[in-house]
XYZ file of C-alpha atoms in Angstrom:
572
model
C 47.715 33.908 -14.067
C 50.971 32.500 -15.264
C 53.866 32.269 -12.529
C 56.922 34.556 -12.749
C 60.014 32.594 -14.088
C 63.338 32.373 -12.918
C 65.887 32.939 -15.357
C 68.559 30.203 -15.507
C 71.690 30.356 -17.846
C 73.715 27.146 -18.487
C 77.103 28.095 -19.689
C 79.349 25.434 -21.249
C 83.042 26.365 -21.349
C 84.863 24.801 -24.322
C 88.593 24.895 -24.335
C 91.867 22.961 -25.043
C 95.266 24.728 -25.166
C 97.783 24.716 -27.876
C 98.772 21.067 -28.175
C 101.178 21.371 -31.003
C 104.907 21.093 -30.183
C 106.567 24.247 -30.810
C 109.528 22.652 -32.402
C 108.344 20.061 -34.640
C 104.617 20.880 -35.073
C 103.383 17.847 -33.887
C 100.218 17.371 -31.718
C 101.624 15.820 -28.264
C 98.315 15.343 -26.934
C 95.175 14.187 -28.751
C 92.506 15.863 -26.462
C 91.038 18.240 -29.060
C 89.896 15.687 -31.555
C 89.077 13.186 -28.925
C 86.803 15.745 -27.106
C 85.451 16.601 -30.540
C 84.132 13.003 -31.233
C 82.593 12.639 -27.739
C 81.814 15.849 -26.090
C 81.499 18.611 -28.402
C 79.470 16.161 -30.645
C 77.389 14.945 -27.871
C 76.746 18.438 -26.333
C 75.676 19.610 -29.835
C 73.403 16.596 -30.122
C 71.658 17.115 -26.805
C 70.850 20.625 -27.674
C 69.682 19.673 -31.296
C 67.324 16.995 -29.514
C 65.912 19.603 -27.262
C 64.985 22.806 -29.432
C 63.453 24.446 -26.401
C 66.731 24.332 -24.440
C 68.652 27.874 -24.219
C 72.449 27.799 -23.267
C 75.681 29.678 -23.535
C 78.489 27.882 -25.291
C 82.104 29.584 -24.808
C 84.662 28.738 -27.204
C 88.347 29.424 -26.901
C 89.572 30.856 -30.421
C 92.593 28.515 -29.956
C 90.363 25.505 -29.744
C 88.585 26.865 -32.831
C 91.757 27.097 -34.853
C 92.654 23.421 -33.545
C 89.523 22.070 -34.691
C 89.820 23.581 -38.072
C 93.330 22.098 -38.498
C 92.428 18.704 -37.383
C 89.547 18.746 -40.005
C 91.966 19.872 -42.780
C 94.650 17.253 -42.118
C 92.383 14.310 -41.511
C 90.268 15.273 -44.756
C 93.799 15.744 -46.637
C 94.494 12.111 -45.524
C 91.651 10.749 -46.725
C 91.881 12.389 -49.987
C 95.746 12.051 -50.713
C 97.229 9.949 -48.003
C 99.344 12.807 -46.478
C 100.426 11.920 -42.911
C 98.912 13.995 -40.331
C 100.777 15.816 -37.409
C 99.219 13.628 -34.719
C 101.317 10.549 -33.796
C 98.180 8.871 -32.402
C 95.932 9.278 -35.380
C 98.744 8.195 -37.743
C 98.919 4.985 -35.775
C 95.236 4.456 -35.842
C 94.887 5.235 -39.563
C 97.510 2.796 -40.363
C 99.768 5.805 -41.589
C 102.554 4.668 -39.139
C 103.333 1.045 -38.847
C 103.039 -0.562 -35.220
C 106.533 -0.521 -33.985
C 108.720 -3.421 -33.037
C 110.679 -1.597 -30.336
C 109.070 -2.542 -26.941
C 109.677 0.969 -25.488
C 107.435 2.565 -28.315
C 104.792 -0.520 -27.986
C 104.536 0.564 -24.226
C 103.939 4.169 -25.357
C 101.030 2.836 -27.367
C 99.522 0.725 -24.446
C 99.770 3.614 -21.969
C 98.331 6.319 -24.464
C 95.428 3.764 -24.900
C 94.567 3.770 -21.272
C 94.427 7.628 -21.079
C 90.717 7.426 -20.021
C 88.640 6.936 -17.100
C 88.469 3.073 -16.672
C 85.189 2.549 -15.048
C 83.022 4.404 -17.770
C 85.251 4.249 -20.668
C 87.331 0.913 -20.858
C 85.506 -1.507 -18.461
C 82.048 -1.061 -20.203
C 83.624 -2.428 -23.477
C 84.576 -6.138 -22.848
C 86.715 -6.562 -25.704
C 88.489 -3.121 -24.899
C 89.023 -4.258 -21.287
C 90.437 -7.644 -22.220
C 92.787 -6.191 -24.612
C 94.012 -3.764 -21.623
C 94.120 -6.942 -19.146
C 96.400 -8.736 -21.464
C 99.450 -6.386 -20.704
C 98.578 -5.393 -17.341
C 101.018 -6.787 -14.536
C 100.527 -6.138 -10.783
C 104.321 -6.362 -10.134
C 105.258 -3.879 -12.814
C 105.994 -0.370 -11.686
C 103.352 1.133 -13.870
C 101.251 -1.841 -14.479
C 102.406 -3.116 -17.761
C 103.954 -6.413 -18.397
C 106.914 -5.572 -20.623
C 107.920 -8.977 -21.597
C 104.443 -9.702 -22.754
C 104.204 -6.254 -24.874
C 107.439 -7.459 -26.631
C 105.932 -10.844 -27.817
C 102.634 -9.380 -28.940
C 101.689 -9.312 -32.739
C 101.094 -6.103 -34.697
C 97.246 -7.201 -34.746
C 96.885 -6.717 -31.007
C 98.084 -3.040 -31.076
C 95.765 -2.296 -33.979
C 92.667 -3.594 -32.155
C 93.863 -1.866 -28.966
C 94.108 1.615 -31.124
C 90.834 0.987 -32.941
C 88.975 0.178 -29.516
C 90.557 3.179 -27.755
C 88.943 5.400 -30.465
C 85.616 3.762 -30.285
C 85.616 4.031 -26.446
C 85.944 7.848 -26.780
C 83.134 7.885 -29.477
C 80.141 10.033 -27.866
C 76.779 8.409 -27.288
C 75.497 10.653 -30.222
C 77.725 8.986 -32.679
C 76.804 5.495 -31.566
C 73.168 6.466 -31.613
C 73.276 7.981 -35.142
C 76.185 6.696 -37.202
C 75.751 2.848 -37.786
C 79.346 2.778 -38.787
C 80.481 2.884 -35.201
C 78.335 0.020 -34.231
C 79.477 -2.067 -37.250
C 83.291 -1.623 -36.103
C 82.160 -2.622 -32.225
C 80.350 -5.647 -33.433
C 83.536 -6.950 -35.382
C 85.160 -7.100 -31.904
C 88.804 -7.749 -33.301
C 90.853 -8.406 -36.030
C 90.397 -4.911 -37.501
C 92.127 -4.262 -40.877
C 93.002 -1.484 -43.015
C 89.535 -0.790 -44.263
C 88.211 -0.852 -40.819
C 90.661 1.546 -39.935
C 89.817 3.956 -42.813
C 86.285 3.556 -42.009
C 87.127 4.789 -38.258
C 88.939 7.782 -39.731
C 85.959 8.509 -41.844
C 83.892 8.601 -38.742
C 86.011 10.772 -36.807
C 86.881 13.233 -39.655
C 82.982 13.589 -40.428
C 82.489 14.370 -36.423
C 85.360 16.719 -35.886
C 84.522 18.578 -39.471
C 80.997 19.093 -38.118
C 81.541 20.723 -34.830
C 81.917 24.331 -35.666
C 79.013 24.426 -38.277
C 76.573 22.643 -35.715
C 77.028 25.374 -33.175
C 76.809 28.037 -35.800
C 73.632 26.662 -36.802
C 72.379 26.342 -33.336
C 73.619 30.157 -32.681
C 71.931 31.203 -35.609
C 68.591 29.759 -34.686
C 69.043 31.700 -31.393
C 69.015 28.595 -29.634
C 72.461 29.030 -27.965
C 74.567 32.233 -27.497
C 78.275 31.685 -28.265
C 80.824 33.600 -26.286
C 84.442 33.769 -26.542
C 87.582 33.847 -24.364
C 90.633 36.149 -25.384
C 92.708 34.431 -28.105
C 95.239 32.384 -26.285
C 93.166 31.963 -22.750
C 95.533 33.953 -20.928
C 94.837 35.196 -17.432
C 94.174 38.859 -18.281
C 94.343 40.573 -15.029
C 97.862 39.009 -14.525
C 99.096 40.146 -17.651
C 97.985 43.698 -16.838
C 99.260 43.709 -13.281
C 101.017 40.879 -11.196
C 99.611 42.831 -8.077
C 96.229 41.917 -8.898
C 96.999 38.576 -7.076
C 97.079 40.456 -3.823
C 93.616 40.953 -3.445
C 93.110 37.398 -2.654
C 96.572 36.345 -1.864
C 98.154 39.249 0.066
C 100.844 36.893 1.578
C 101.861 34.653 -1.085
C 105.331 34.274 -2.733
C 105.643 36.706 -6.041
C 107.554 36.121 -9.168
C 110.924 37.938 -9.134
C 109.650 40.298 -11.812
C 107.420 42.658 -10.598
C 105.155 42.925 -13.817
C 104.771 41.603 -17.126
C 106.218 44.044 -19.851
C 103.338 45.896 -21.715
C 100.948 43.319 -20.458
C 97.669 45.970 -21.000
C 98.787 45.627 -24.714
C 99.057 41.937 -24.960
C 95.734 41.643 -23.342
C 94.211 43.875 -25.983
C 96.128 41.957 -28.711
C 94.401 38.481 -27.292
C 91.299 40.357 -27.475
C 91.666 41.762 -30.882
C 92.726 38.474 -32.399
C 90.216 36.449 -30.430
C 87.558 38.620 -31.936
C 88.916 38.033 -35.460
C 89.195 34.284 -35.279
C 85.462 34.494 -33.707
C 84.181 36.311 -36.705
C 86.062 34.107 -39.000
C 84.180 31.043 -37.793
C 80.976 32.306 -36.672
C 80.216 35.440 -39.026
C 79.707 37.842 -36.165
C 80.880 39.509 -33.097
C 80.080 38.173 -29.555
C 78.101 39.911 -27.179
C 79.810 38.408 -24.279
C 83.295 37.348 -23.353
C 84.334 34.765 -20.560
C 87.838 36.072 -19.309
C 89.874 33.046 -19.082
C 89.078 31.267 -15.956
C 86.792 33.761 -14.949
C 89.694 36.004 -14.075
C 88.370 39.494 -13.513
C 90.034 42.770 -12.268
C 88.818 46.144 -12.384
C 91.260 47.030 -15.359
C 90.254 43.731 -17.074
C 86.650 44.416 -17.156
C 87.424 47.832 -18.401
C 89.242 46.456 -21.366
C 85.913 44.769 -22.189
C 84.259 48.142 -22.336
C 86.712 49.141 -25.090
C 85.415 46.502 -27.185
C 81.584 47.186 -26.524
C 81.224 43.667 -24.769
C 77.847 43.508 -22.832
C 78.785 40.788 -20.522
C 81.253 38.852 -18.655
C 81.104 36.424 -15.720
C 83.324 35.082 -12.762
C 82.988 32.882 -9.640
C 81.170 33.089 -6.291
C 84.454 33.696 -4.533
C 84.900 37.003 -6.485
C 81.335 37.818 -6.010
C 81.756 37.489 -2.154
C 84.914 39.333 -1.726
C 83.530 42.127 -3.770
C 80.149 42.298 -2.282
C 81.885 42.225 1.254
C 84.373 45.198 0.215
C 81.494 47.150 -1.376
C 79.245 46.766 1.824
C 76.244 45.276 -0.055
C 73.391 44.679 2.098
C 74.094 41.792 4.671
C 70.830 40.033 4.002
C 71.360 39.973 0.286
C 74.891 38.787 0.631
C 74.093 35.940 3.222
C 70.978 34.954 1.373
C 72.661 34.995 -1.674
C 70.125 37.096 -3.513
C 72.729 39.379 -4.733
C 74.447 36.490 -6.242
C 71.354 36.167 -8.745
C 71.829 39.895 -10.121
C 74.142 40.807 -12.626
C 76.261 43.697 -11.211
C 77.914 46.591 -12.881
C 81.407 47.830 -11.663
C 81.861 51.276 -10.648
C 81.472 53.454 -13.891
C 81.815 50.469 -16.065
C 79.194 49.272 -18.699
C 79.967 45.449 -18.980
C 77.570 43.449 -16.820
C 79.065 40.690 -14.510
C 77.334 37.499 -14.061
C 78.438 35.251 -10.987
C 78.462 31.463 -10.871
C 76.680 29.458 -8.355
C 79.532 27.446 -7.382
C 77.453 24.928 -5.430
C 74.955 24.398 -8.149
C 77.853 24.287 -11.033
C 80.064 21.823 -8.710
C 77.121 19.623 -8.274
C 76.872 19.198 -12.074
C 80.649 18.795 -12.482
C 81.373 16.451 -9.488
C 78.436 15.178 -7.738
C 75.520 14.344 -10.009
C 77.735 11.604 -11.725
C 77.275 9.281 -8.722
C 73.442 9.867 -8.725
C 70.709 8.223 -11.021
C 70.294 10.555 -13.997
C 66.571 11.013 -13.198
C 67.001 11.895 -9.388
C 69.875 14.227 -10.245
C 67.994 16.170 -12.924
C 65.055 16.332 -10.296
C 67.298 17.596 -7.579
C 68.600 20.154 -9.823
C 65.347 21.615 -11.154
C 64.212 21.276 -7.283
C 67.000 23.921 -6.303
C 65.991 26.175 -9.030
C 62.262 26.102 -8.065
C 63.610 26.833 -4.271
C 65.570 29.856 -5.491
C 62.546 31.008 -7.430
C 60.204 30.681 -4.392
C 62.557 32.489 -2.089
C 62.909 35.368 -4.603
C 59.311 35.776 -4.768
C 57.672 38.866 -6.653
C 61.300 39.862 -7.785
C 62.132 36.603 -9.371
C 62.130 38.091 -12.938
C 64.712 40.483 -12.117
C 67.123 37.610 -11.276
C 69.431 35.108 -12.785
C 70.826 31.909 -11.771
C 74.281 31.222 -13.342
C 75.623 27.707 -13.744
C 79.067 27.904 -15.182
C 81.398 24.862 -15.768
C 83.764 23.005 -18.064
C 81.551 21.678 -20.950
C 84.081 18.634 -21.775
C 85.718 17.211 -18.778
C 83.017 16.203 -16.838
C 81.107 13.826 -18.626
C 83.447 10.981 -18.841
C 82.850 10.267 -15.082
C 79.082 9.811 -15.538
C 77.729 6.901 -17.019
C 77.272 7.094 -20.860
C 78.982 10.290 -21.171
C 76.224 12.069 -19.166
C 73.806 11.233 -21.800
C 70.798 10.507 -19.363
C 71.422 13.126 -17.031
C 71.761 16.010 -19.891
C 68.860 14.864 -21.716
C 66.654 14.516 -18.486
C 68.117 17.872 -17.100
C 67.058 19.757 -20.301
C 63.824 18.175 -20.303
C 62.994 19.362 -16.699
C 64.150 22.714 -17.159
C 62.381 23.387 -20.256
C 58.913 22.056 -18.936
C 59.264 23.653 -15.465
C 56.484 26.191 -14.953
C 58.976 28.524 -12.887
C 62.075 28.243 -15.049
C 63.120 29.891 -18.122
C 66.132 28.681 -19.786
C 67.913 31.721 -21.455
C 71.243 33.196 -22.324
C 73.228 35.970 -20.859
C 72.710 38.275 -23.579
C 68.678 37.678 -23.611
C 68.813 37.928 -19.793
C 69.765 41.444 -20.024
C 67.144 42.061 -22.569
C 64.293 40.208 -20.608
C 64.300 42.198 -17.580
C 67.482 41.186 -15.180
C 68.059 44.146 -13.227
C 71.546 45.570 -12.969
C 73.000 46.094 -9.483
C 75.786 48.647 -8.758
C 78.903 47.144 -7.393
C 81.469 49.907 -5.969
C 84.538 47.676 -5.553
C 85.424 44.695 -7.805
C 87.876 42.472 -5.940
C 90.424 40.605 -8.472
C 90.121 36.984 -8.681
C 88.935 33.654 -10.733
C 86.296 31.344 -10.722
C 88.616 28.860 -8.721
C 88.812 29.764 -4.958
C 88.090 33.469 -5.979
C 91.943 34.067 -6.284
C 94.665 33.297 -8.827
C 96.575 30.711 -6.622
C 95.841 27.924 -9.510
C 98.218 30.252 -11.655
C 100.726 32.262 -9.681
C 101.889 32.248 -6.007
C 103.586 29.118 -5.764
C 107.403 28.425 -6.515
C 106.857 26.481 -9.840
C 104.255 28.703 -11.013
C 106.324 31.775 -10.326
C 109.292 30.110 -12.008
C 107.004 29.675 -15.045
C 106.124 33.568 -15.057
C 109.798 34.483 -14.849
C 110.616 32.340 -17.722
C 107.827 34.068 -19.833
C 108.867 37.469 -18.630
C 112.367 37.101 -19.853
C 111.106 35.708 -22.961
C 108.792 38.880 -23.428
C 111.779 41.025 -22.565
C 113.830 39.502 -25.409
C 110.710 39.756 -27.692
C 110.514 43.441 -27.087
C 114.278 44.016 -27.744
C 114.211 42.169 -31.209
C 111.153 44.149 -32.260
C 112.634 47.603 -31.160
C 115.560 46.437 -33.409
C 113.519 46.455 -36.572
C 115.585 43.180 -37.614
C 112.405 41.287 -38.390
C 110.123 41.219 -41.462
C 106.121 41.855 -40.940
C 105.830 38.083 -41.536
C 108.338 37.328 -39.082
C 106.688 39.654 -36.368
C 103.271 38.478 -37.007
C 104.595 34.529 -36.503
C 106.490 35.668 -33.230
C 103.715 37.312 -31.812
C 101.345 34.337 -32.172
C 104.098 32.340 -30.586
C 104.355 34.667 -27.913
C 100.303 34.354 -27.538
C 100.599 30.673 -27.097
C 103.127 30.891 -24.265
C 100.778 33.454 -22.536
C 98.005 30.784 -22.242
C 96.834 29.767 -18.732
C 97.134 26.072 -19.027
C 100.845 25.795 -18.377
C 100.498 27.633 -15.230
C 97.412 25.490 -14.158
C 99.691 22.383 -14.232
C 102.659 23.162 -12.450
C 102.611 22.264 -8.742
C 103.092 19.369 -6.573
C 99.237 18.531 -6.306
C 98.809 17.500 -9.864
C 99.273 14.332 -11.513
C 103.228 13.501 -12.589
C 102.478 12.322 -15.856
C 100.216 15.646 -17.057
C 102.862 18.161 -15.374
C 105.574 16.368 -17.307
C 103.411 16.762 -20.546
C 102.460 20.339 -19.987
C 106.094 21.475 -18.606
C 107.800 20.034 -21.754
C 105.313 21.759 -24.068
C 105.868 25.114 -22.437
C 109.432 25.109 -22.404
C 109.479 23.927 -26.078
C 107.021 26.737 -26.989
C 109.266 29.293 -25.367
C 112.306 27.484 -26.951
C 110.530 28.289 -30.408
C 109.741 31.798 -29.760
C 113.723 32.400 -28.933
C 114.425 30.630 -32.150
C 111.878 32.781 -34.128
C 113.435 36.035 -32.688
C 117.025 34.517 -33.685
C 118.137 34.608 -30.087
C 119.928 32.205 -28.094
C 118.038 29.834 -26.188
C 118.391 29.882 -22.354
C 119.889 26.770 -20.781
C 117.270 27.363 -17.977
C 114.787 25.936 -20.473
C 116.415 22.631 -20.547
C 115.323 22.133 -16.627
C 111.747 20.950 -15.966
C 109.859 23.685 -14.224
C 107.912 21.263 -12.001
C 107.491 17.690 -11.040
C 103.827 16.925 -9.929
C 103.208 13.943 -7.748
C 99.616 14.653 -6.633
C 96.312 12.904 -7.348
C 93.811 15.674 -8.236
C 90.157 14.817 -8.393
C 88.945 14.373 -12.080
C 92.997 13.956 -13.100
C 93.432 17.569 -12.434
C 91.377 18.872 -15.443
C 88.595 20.494 -13.254
C 88.644 22.588 -9.730
C 86.053 22.061 -7.042
C 85.126 25.272 -5.051
């Protein structure tokens, strides 16, 4: 008799915030196209290489639009030579000449070190040598400014090319011979090499959305979405939702976000439109930004006939305790592996196993790949054995960032991911599946009387509100929304102007700005996101024809911390 199998869902969340400057339209950070050529390409390749694997991939609509925009701009440059709106791309393509000013040269050197050195710089001897040439132990930020001034333009061209080669995913190195041709050349890259590099990257970026759509249409993956601008929906609806987990935390000056429920509906509706544009269908599941849930937020999903959502183990525990779930099922985590249905709502809620998810996100990078994959599969086997005859009714949910974890692994987690997929697909007690299919395949829904508000990070909203800098950012957003409402009520804007201002407001409502504010995050990242946020708000006031408040000239947060994984991920 065949053993009953444990359903396992791996959910990879793909998201980048809106990096285009609100005032000049330039991409201020290059992470969309860099993650495309490394992580989005590699993650698709691993699935294509293991057709038996089944996973969920969550795309934020604002990321899909930026991938499309980069594709259009890069293809246009190759065809017509039209400059792109990304300063780093223009430099590596040779569109922008290497500057002679020392300060601008230093910016290039700094930009080309924005990678985890042990796995992305030091493993390439020629790249490492270029970096070491300008490093100085006595300089405040480790750069020899005099040296930078004397270096010729060829040095900077080589540095730029190697930086982008280092960001190439393992899949591109394995499947595109042009990548190795450039690596073998080592140095002295010319304009033809730069064009070749741009062709490689353009092909890779352009392929991302079609490849994931093909995987979805073959039913190998389920693609879910996040509301359009990646807002924290429960906070848009009601600031008081923070008090479930943070009853004593400081609050913003303003008691609520004006008309927040309608704004949450706009993000849902617009997100669905973007999803349908790129994937030709509607999603069955929605990962509310940062797994942030509340009763009202899940109720919103019911309005759109969304079958499932998901959150973190902290929310699960707080909710189960408030609901007086059987203590054995709580303490043993048996109830963690069942989708829950809150009160009279229809949408099923899956909950992330924080321990297993964090093993993938933070721990296994230090293990041998085969050992890590075996350990992960063994955990699943142990859970299956514990659940016994009821195992088919349960689902283990492993949910994490699908892009930021891998640079801390050797070879962009190539050996780990391929080994993990192999172990899971071949294991006699494990069934890889998707959330949509798990509900069809016998996952048993369990009633949850009380749903506590919170997110996948610490089970609270502390990453986005409840701290002076974060609260200040919310107050600035509330004031901008009040100005928005007044101008719309006046009838002074045309339909096109209203649409543009509404989309700009949506960018300002994104969660990422609030994520980065706070003393614990790295100074440079806080500075980048602080400036982008204030410039997006500035642009909104300009679009409304309103005077820009002087408060937007003042930085919100300074940072100064040293968070794990450069602050891009949080460990529970």
